[in-house]
Amino acid sequence: MSRPTASRPARGRLTARLHRLQRQPLLTIGLVMATIMVATGLLAPWLAPFPADAISATHPSAALLPPSSEHWFGTDGIGRDILSRVLYGSRISLAIALFVVTVAGVVGLTVGLVAGYVGGKADALLMRVTDVFLAFPALLLAVALAAVLTPSASHAAVAISVTWWPWYARLARAQAASIRTQGYADAARVIGAGWVRQLARHVLPNAATSVFVQMSLDAAGIILTAATLSYLGLGAQDPSPEWGLMVSQGQGMATTAWWVVTFPGLAILLLAAAFNFIGDGLQTVLDPKRGHR
Amino acid sequence: MSALLSVEGLRIAYGQTPVVHGVDLDVPVGPYGVGLIGESGSGKTTIARTLVRLHRASAGSVTFDGRDVLALRGRDLARYRREVQIVFQDGDGALDPRMPVLAQVVEPLAVHRSVPRSARQERAASLLAEVGLPEEVMTHYRHQLSGGQRQRVLIARALALEPRLLILDEPTSALDVTVQDRVLALVERLREQRGLAYLLISHNLAVVDRLCETSVVLYGGVVMERGPTARVLTSPRHPYTRALRAAVPELGVQRIPLTRVSSGAPERARAASACAYVDRCPLAVARCRTEAPVLRPYDGREVACHRAEEADNLAVDGLATG
Amino acid sequence: MIRIRDLRVEYGDRTVAHVPELDLEPGSVTGVAGESGSGKSQTALAVMGLSRYAGATVSGSITLDGEELLGKSERQWRQIRGRRVAMIMQSPRAALNPTMRLGTVFARTLRLHGVPRREVAARMSAALEEVVLSPAILGRYPHQVSGGQAQRFAIAIVSALRAKVVIADEPTSALDVTVQAEVIEVLRRLRDVHGTALMFISHDLAVIGELADAVIVMRRGQVVESGPTAQVLHDPQAAYTAELLAAVPVIGGRRTT
């Protein structure tokens, strides 16, 4: 028997997953869309025709120009190039989504897995705390928090994270509680595995899929919530090119200058759709039982 | 013959419901097999789970190599879990669906650091080879394995820590007969090669007969009969063991009629002091309802029955009407 | 009764069961032995007209009293299934509606298959008596009965429907040996009292030996041996049958100790 290597199983798994990926057109489309948006965000300084417009420049003389060869998406109320701002804006929206998903995901998973798997008093205590957070309507809590903090995109992200993690905790708890009674959990106990190993090696991998899927589905909701906060004046502040803020600024003139509200709105929609596709597709790809036919 | 594992007066409850009512059991140092025979509801799996500390006992004692198992904590418990391993009945459930086979056999080695990190994979691979699994299985996940392969992986994982006692909980009841035959042969080989002691839990008398020197017959959480397998299973003395023995289909023997079919009527309320088998026993007398029989020596084994002597007259056809 | 000729069950171009010839006679039990993947359950599904739900195609011929069953529409099958050809499964409890009392299930099943209302009660109590179940069981829910009681209840339904042909797929595999013996006894009565043609599918040759008059042994979709039970068990012709027989553990047989 030849000596097994650690990399082999891993590589086998990766190729199998990539193989499965090919059969998920929606997931592929979602990934392509998300990649393009991340790329345009990163490359905004080079892609944007008027980079300065995304930061502080104003051109009141060129206000509310309709889409043209010079300004593909037109200009806003103070003459800024909307295309440039939308390109830069994807940085903000993606950063907020990433931040919230990471923070809420880590906190929610930890709380939920420990509560569900360990059970008993830990469960009771952690879930009481979670319930307290859940008791407030999420948007209201975010609004309240954002109002207490000075309005900015990063504070909005913090506020959203605070309202977001209890959902992941609930989801993870339900998964962990069912794993607790599985045969492989017993199998881990009888070899003397400690709590940390049981949680990290068996509970997390088996519980995380549904949470990961939920996270990618949520990215859209987070971006929309951030946009809502900005729209309410509690998130990003002018001159930030945050999409939600741009929509709110353009809303008053939607009938006279449709492009001001439409393009950032479309960007929100596309990003939300991309993450939804990814979430749906992940559900299938992460299931180890798929892809062997 | 000194006992490696000694169980005395073990009582176990599920919530408020007692399911095991004072069981005594010894497993000597290997190579040696003890069979724990019982049907569903007999409490046999509950006993197994309690022995590996997955379930709490309500009374009694379990001693392993002089240590009080039920009181073990921390490092002592970890050491016990290294020395006593269990192979679960449900090979499907006992394997983590998201961990490849090799990693699951490496895991016990990693938990106990019994093998240096660099040698663990190699060690696990050789264990898989030892239980007769082909090399390609190492990278497989549980859904890619057959029932027999799953059971072999569980055995390899249990052997990884070189336990002194193996508890086998219905290891072959989910398998086809030819696969079962190969798994039993594997247990036989390991027993000889490793000097293994095991407690084999099964409802299949023939499996116990093949692998175990001693048999313990359990009914309703009480030991009915125990002793050398050759005696207990070849010439059972307890009415329950007899009924069990008579119900086992044997190749080429078409016995008619086989057994009494018991009606679906609810059983009469039974006094706590009654014999556990009294409601199904064809020999039951008034005494059996008021005084639970204790194990007593009879005909080279121990029997818990007031009327074991009369059971000799209980021909198979005595069980037949219904 | 049932005549099977050159039956093939296929998934795409893969044959999962091929039975050249098999007759199920009234008052006789035909055992179908084989391990997982042998095609024994696929054969049962074909006889029940259920293969299409498993995504398989069936060719050849299955006749019931001279009437060809293959090619019947689902509507026609509903007139046959239950009434003329019935099935007993491994875990009948899983097939019972957990929110319905057994009595309701029983009565509805009989009514569905055209038993006149005034006859229902009499048929139910007669059938329960045959399988030695107390009428009290009719008031219980599926989770309140044991596996053996549920299996006997399933046999009572089949008996009350007066099905001529009964396919039993591993009906005792999930049961304890003493309960298994009871179920076998009840199936034997079904055969003797009603002259039912019974197809008894099991991976356990010893169990088949208890009940079957004739047996076919299947492996990887093919019939490797068939004949009267005594002959197959005592003088197996196929190497595989011999291997299966040798694998059945026997009390007082090979011992390690």
CSV table of C-alpha atoms in Angstrom, one decimal, chain C:
chain,number,residue,atom,x,y,z
C,1,MET,CA,-52.3,-17.4,-11.4
C,2,ILE,CA,-49.3,-15.2,-12.1
C,3,ARG,CA,-47.1,-16.2,-15.0
C,4,ILE,CA,-43.9,-14.3,-15.5
C,5,ARG,CA,-42.1,-14.8,-18.8
C,6,ASP,CA,-38.8,-13.2,-19.9
C,7,LEU,CA,-39.3,-10.3,-17.6
C,8,ARG,CA,-36.7,-7.6,-17.9
C,9,VAL,CA,-36.5,-4.5,-15.7
C,10,GLU,CA,-34.2,-1.9,-17.1
C,11,TYR,CA,-32.8,1.5,-16.2
C,12,GLY,CA,-31.7,2.9,-19.5
C,13,ASP,CA,-29.6,0.1,-21.0
C,14,ARG,CA,-28.8,-1.4,-17.6
C,15,THR,CA,-30.8,-4.6,-16.8
C,16,VAL,CA,-31.5,-4.7,-13.0
C,17,ALA,CA,-33.6,-7.8,-13.1
C,18,HIS,CA,-34.2,-10.5,-15.6
C,19,VAL,CA,-36.5,-13.3,-14.7
C,20,PRO,CA,-36.9,-15.9,-17.6
C,21,GLU,CA,-39.8,-17.8,-16.0
C,22,LEU,CA,-41.6,-17.7,-12.7
C,23,ASP,CA,-45.1,-18.9,-11.7
C,24,LEU,CA,-46.9,-18.0,-8.6
C,25,GLU,CA,-49.5,-20.7,-7.8
C,26,PRO,CA,-52.5,-20.5,-5.6
C,27,GLY,CA,-51.8,-21.8,-2.1
C,28,SER,CA,-48.1,-21.8,-2.6
C,29,VAL,CA,-45.2,-19.7,-1.4
C,30,THR,CA,-42.5,-18.8,-3.8
C,31,GLY,CA,-39.4,-17.5,-2.2
C,32,VAL,CA,-37.1,-15.0,-3.9
C,33,ALA,CA,-33.7,-14.9,-2.3
C,34,GLY,CA,-30.9,-12.5,-3.0
C,35,GLU,CA,-28.7,-9.8,-1.5
C,36,SER,CA,-28.9,-6.1,-2.0
C,37,GLY,CA,-28.7,-5.3,-5.7
C,38,SER,CA,-29.8,-8.8,-6.7
C,39,GLY,CA,-33.0,-7.4,-8.4
C,40,LYS,CA,-35.4,-9.1,-6.1
C,41,SER,CA,-37.2,-5.9,-5.1
C,42,GLN,CA,-37.2,-4.7,-8.7
C,43,THR,CA,-39.0,-7.9,-9.7
C,44,ALA,CA,-41.6,-7.2,-7.0
C,45,LEU,CA,-42.1,-3.6,-8.2
C,46,ALA,CA,-42.6,-4.9,-11.7
C,47,VAL,CA,-45.3,-7.4,-10.6
C,48,MET,CA,-47.0,-4.6,-8.7
C,49,GLY,CA,-46.9,-2.3,-11.7
C,50,LEU,CA,-44.8,0.2,-9.8
C,51,SER,CA,-41.6,0.1,-11.8
C,52,ARG,CA,-42.5,3.3,-13.7
C,53,TYR,CA,-42.4,5.2,-10.5
C,54,ALA,CA,-38.9,4.0,-9.9
C,55,GLY,CA,-38.0,5.2,-13.5
C,56,ALA,CA,-37.5,1.8,-14.9
C,57,THR,CA,-38.9,0.2,-18.0
C,58,VAL,CA,-40.3,-3.3,-18.0
C,59,SER,CA,-40.5,-5.7,-20.9
C,60,GLY,CA,-41.6,-9.4,-21.3
C,61,SER,CA,-44.8,-10.7,-20.0
C,62,ILE,CA,-46.6,-10.9,-16.6
C,63,THR,CA,-50.1,-12.4,-16.8
C,64,LEU,CA,-52.6,-12.6,-14.0
C,65,ASP,CA,-55.2,-15.4,-14.7
C,66,GLY,CA,-54.2,-15.1,-18.3
C,67,GLU,CA,-54.6,-11.4,-18.5
C,68,GLU,CA,-51.5,-9.5,-19.6
C,69,LEU,CA,-50.5,-6.9,-16.9
C,70,LEU,CA,-47.7,-5.1,-18.7
C,71,GLY,CA,-48.8,-2.1,-20.6
C,72,LYS,CA,-51.8,-1.5,-18.4
C,73,SER,CA,-52.6,2.1,-17.7
C,74,GLU,CA,-52.3,3.5,-14.2
C,75,ARG,CA,-56.1,3.7,-14.0
C,76,GLN,CA,-56.3,0.0,-14.9
C,77,TRP,CA,-53.6,-0.8,-12.4
C,78,ARG,CA,-55.6,0.8,-9.6
C,79,GLN,CA,-58.3,-1.8,-10.2
C,80,ILE,CA,-55.7,-4.6,-9.8
C,81,ARG,CA,-53.4,-3.3,-7.1
C,82,GLY,CA,-54.7,-4.1,-3.6
C,83,ARG,CA,-57.7,-6.0,-4.9
C,84,ARG,CA,-56.1,-8.8,-6.8
C,85,VAL,CA,-52.4,-8.3,-6.2
C,86,ALA,CA,-51.4,-6.8,-2.9
C,87,MET,CA,-48.1,-5.9,-1.3
C,88,ILE,CA,-46.6,-6.2,2.2
C,89,MET,CA,-43.6,-4.0,2.8
C,90,GLN,CA,-40.7,-4.2,5.2
C,91,SER,CA,-41.9,-1.4,7.4
C,92,PRO,CA,-45.7,-1.0,7.2
C,93,ARG,CA,-45.7,1.5,10.0
C,94,ALA,CA,-43.9,4.0,7.7
C,95,ALA,CA,-46.7,3.5,5.2
C,96,LEU,CA,-49.4,4.2,7.7
C,97,ASN,CA,-50.8,7.7,8.1
C,98,PRO,CA,-49.5,8.6,11.6
C,99,THR,CA,-52.6,10.8,12.3
C,100,MET,CA,-55.1,8.1,11.5
C,101,ARG,CA,-56.3,5.3,13.8
C,102,LEU,CA,-55.7,1.9,12.4
C,103,GLY,CA,-59.4,1.2,12.3
C,104,THR,CA,-60.0,4.2,10.0
C,105,VAL,CA,-57.1,3.1,7.8
C,106,PHE,CA,-58.6,-0.4,7.6
C,107,ALA,CA,-62.1,0.6,6.9
C,108,ARG,CA,-61.1,3.2,4.3
C,109,THR,CA,-58.9,0.8,2.5
C,110,LEU,CA,-61.7,-1.8,2.3
C,111,ARG,CA,-64.2,0.9,1.1
C,112,LEU,CA,-61.7,2.2,-1.5
C,113,HIS,CA,-61.5,-1.3,-3.0
C,114,GLY,CA,-65.2,-1.7,-3.3
C,115,VAL,CA,-66.1,-3.7,-0.2
C,116,PRO,CA,-69.8,-2.9,0.6
C,117,ARG,CA,-70.2,-0.8,3.7
C,118,ARG,CA,-72.3,-3.4,5.6
C,119,GLU,CA,-69.5,-6.0,5.1
C,120,VAL,CA,-66.6,-3.9,6.3
C,121,ALA,CA,-66.9,-4.5,10.0
C,122,ALA,CA,-67.3,-8.3,9.6
C,123,ARG,CA,-64.4,-8.5,7.3
C,124,MET,CA,-62.2,-6.5,9.6
C,125,SER,CA,-62.9,-8.6,12.6
C,126,ALA,CA,-62.5,-11.9,10.8
C,127,ALA,CA,-59.2,-10.7,9.4
C,128,LEU,CA,-57.9,-9.5,12.7
C,129,GLU,CA,-58.8,-12.9,14.2
C,130,GLU,CA,-56.8,-14.6,11.6
C,131,VAL,CA,-53.7,-12.6,12.4
C,132,VAL,CA,-54.4,-12.9,16.2
C,133,LEU,CA,-54.8,-9.2,16.8
C,134,SER,CA,-57.3,-7.9,19.3
C,135,PRO,CA,-60.0,-5.6,17.9
C,136,ALA,CA,-58.7,-3.0,20.4
C,137,ILE,CA,-55.9,-2.4,17.9
C,138,LEU,CA,-58.3,-0.6,15.6
C,139,GLY,CA,-58.5,2.3,18.1
C,140,ARG,CA,-54.7,2.8,18.2
C,141,TYR,CA,-52.4,5.0,16.1
C,142,PRO,CA,-49.5,3.6,14.2
C,143,HIS,CA,-46.9,4.7,16.8
C,144,GLN,CA,-48.9,2.9,19.5
C,145,VAL,CA,-48.3,-0.6,18.0
C,146,SER,CA,-45.2,-2.7,17.8
C,147,GLY,CA,-43.4,-3.6,14.6
C,148,GLY,CA,-44.8,-7.1,14.7
C,149,GLN,CA,-48.3,-5.9,15.3
C,150,ALA,CA,-48.1,-3.4,12.4
C,151,GLN,CA,-46.9,-6.2,10.1
C,152,ARG,CA,-49.7,-8.5,11.2
C,153,PHE,CA,-52.1,-5.6,10.7
C,154,ALA,CA,-50.8,-5.2,7.1
C,155,ILE,CA,-51.4,-8.9,6.5
C,156,ALA,CA,-54.9,-8.5,7.9
C,157,ILE,CA,-55.7,-5.8,5.4
C,158,VAL,CA,-54.4,-8.0,2.5
C,159,SER,CA,-56.5,-10.9,3.8
C,160,ALA,CA,-59.6,-8.8,4.2
C,161,LEU,CA,-59.2,-7.6,0.6
C,162,ARG,CA,-59.1,-11.2,-0.5
C,163,ALA,CA,-56.1,-10.5,-2.7
C,164,LYS,CA,-55.3,-13.6,-4.7
C,165,VAL,CA,-51.6,-12.7,-5.1
C,166,VAL,CA,-49.5,-11.2,-2.3
C,167,ILE,CA,-46.0,-9.9,-2.7
C,168,ALA,CA,-44.2,-9.7,0.6
C,169,ASP,CA,-40.9,-7.8,0.3
C,170,GLU,CA,-38.6,-8.5,3.3
C,171,PRO,CA,-41.7,-8.5,5.6
C,172,THR,CA,-39.7,-9.8,8.6
C,173,SER,CA,-36.3,-8.3,8.2
C,174,ALA,CA,-36.9,-5.5,10.6
C,175,LEU,CA,-38.4,-7.7,13.3
C,176,ASP,CA,-37.0,-9.6,16.2
C,177,VAL,CA,-36.7,-13.4,15.7
C,178,THR,CA,-39.6,-14.3,18.0
C,179,VAL,CA,-41.8,-11.7,16.2
C,180,GLN,CA,-40.5,-12.9,12.9
C,181,ALA,CA,-41.7,-16.4,13.7
C,182,GLU,CA,-45.1,-15.0,14.5
C,183,VAL,CA,-45.4,-13.2,11.2
C,184,ILE,CA,-44.2,-16.2,9.3
C,185,GLU,CA,-46.9,-18.2,11.0
C,186,VAL,CA,-49.5,-15.7,10.0
C,187,LEU,CA,-48.4,-15.7,6.4
C,188,ARG,CA,-48.5,-19.5,6.4
C,189,ARG,CA,-52.1,-19.3,7.6
C,190,LEU,CA,-52.9,-16.8,4.8
C,191,ARG,CA,-51.7,-19.2,2.3
C,192,ASP,CA,-53.5,-22.2,3.8
C,193,VAL,CA,-56.8,-20.5,4.6
C,194,HIS,CA,-57.2,-18.4,1.5
C,195,GLY,CA,-55.1,-20.2,-1.0
C,196,THR,CA,-53.1,-17.1,-1.6
C,197,ALA,CA,-50.3,-17.1,-4.0
C,198,LEU,CA,-47.5,-15.6,-2.0
C,199,MET,CA,-44.2,-14.2,-3.3
C,200,PHE,CA,-41.8,-14.0,-0.3
C,201,ILE,CA,-38.8,-11.9,-0.9
C,202,SER,CA,-35.9,-12.1,1.6
C,203,HIS,CA,-32.1,-11.9,1.8
C,204,ASP,CA,-32.3,-14.7,4.4
C,205,LEU,CA,-32.4,-18.2,2.9
C,206,ALA,CA,-33.2,-19.7,6.3
C,207,VAL,CA,-36.3,-17.6,6.6
C,208,ILE,CA,-37.3,-18.5,3.1
C,209,GLY,CA,-36.8,-22.1,4.0
C,210,GLU,CA,-39.3,-21.8,6.8
C,211,LEU,CA,-42.1,-20.9,4.4
C,212,ALA,CA,-41.4,-21.3,0.8
C,213,ASP,CA,-42.5,-24.2,-1.4
C,214,ALA,CA,-40.3,-23.1,-4.2
C,215,VAL,CA,-37.4,-20.7,-4.4
C,216,ILE,CA,-35.5,-18.7,-6.9
C,217,VAL,CA,-32.1,-17.3,-6.1
C,218,MET,CA,-31.1,-14.0,-7.7
C,219,ARG,CA,-27.8,-12.3,-8.1
C,220,ARG,CA,-27.0,-9.0,-9.9
C,221,GLY,CA,-30.3,-9.1,-11.7
C,222,GLN,CA,-30.1,-12.7,-12.9
C,223,VAL,CA,-31.8,-15.8,-11.6
C,224,VAL,CA,-28.9,-18.2,-10.8
C,225,GLU,CA,-31.0,-21.0,-9.5
C,226,SER,CA,-34.6,-22.1,-9.0
C,227,GLY,CA,-36.4,-25.2,-7.8
C,228,PRO,CA,-38.3,-26.8,-4.9
C,229,THR,CA,-37.1,-25.3,-1.6
C,230,ALA,CA,-35.8,-28.6,-0.2
C,231,GLN,CA,-33.8,-29.3,-3.3
C,232,VAL,CA,-32.3,-25.8,-3.5
C,233,LEU,CA,-31.4,-25.7,0.2
C,234,HIS,CA,-30.0,-29.2,0.4
C,235,ASP,CA,-28.5,-29.7,-3.0
C,236,PRO,CA,-27.7,-26.3,-4.4
C,237,GLN,CA,-26.5,-26.4,-8.0
C,238,ALA,CA,-25.2,-22.8,-8.4
C,239,ALA,CA,-22.0,-21.9,-6.6
C,240,TYR,CA,-23.6,-18.7,-5.5
C,241,THR,CA,-26.4,-20.5,-3.7
C,242,ALA,CA,-23.9,-22.6,-2.0
C,243,GLU,CA,-22.0,-19.5,-0.9
C,244,LEU,CA,-25.2,-17.9,0.4
C,245,LEU,CA,-26.0,-21.1,2.3
C,246,ALA,CA,-22.6,-21.3,3.8
C,247,ALA,CA,-22.8,-17.7,4.9
C,248,VAL,CA,-25.9,-18.2,7.0
C,249,PRO,CA,-24.6,-18.6,10.6
C,250,VAL,CA,-25.9,-21.7,12.3
C,251,ILE,CA,-26.2,-22.5,16.0
C,252,GLY,CA,-23.8,-25.3,16.8
C,253,GLY,CA,-22.0,-24.7,13.5
C,254,ARG,CA,-18.6,-23.1,13.0
C,255,ARG,CA,-17.2,-21.8,16.2
C,256,THR,CA,-14.4,-19.5,16.9
C,257,THR,CA,-14.0,-20.4,20.5
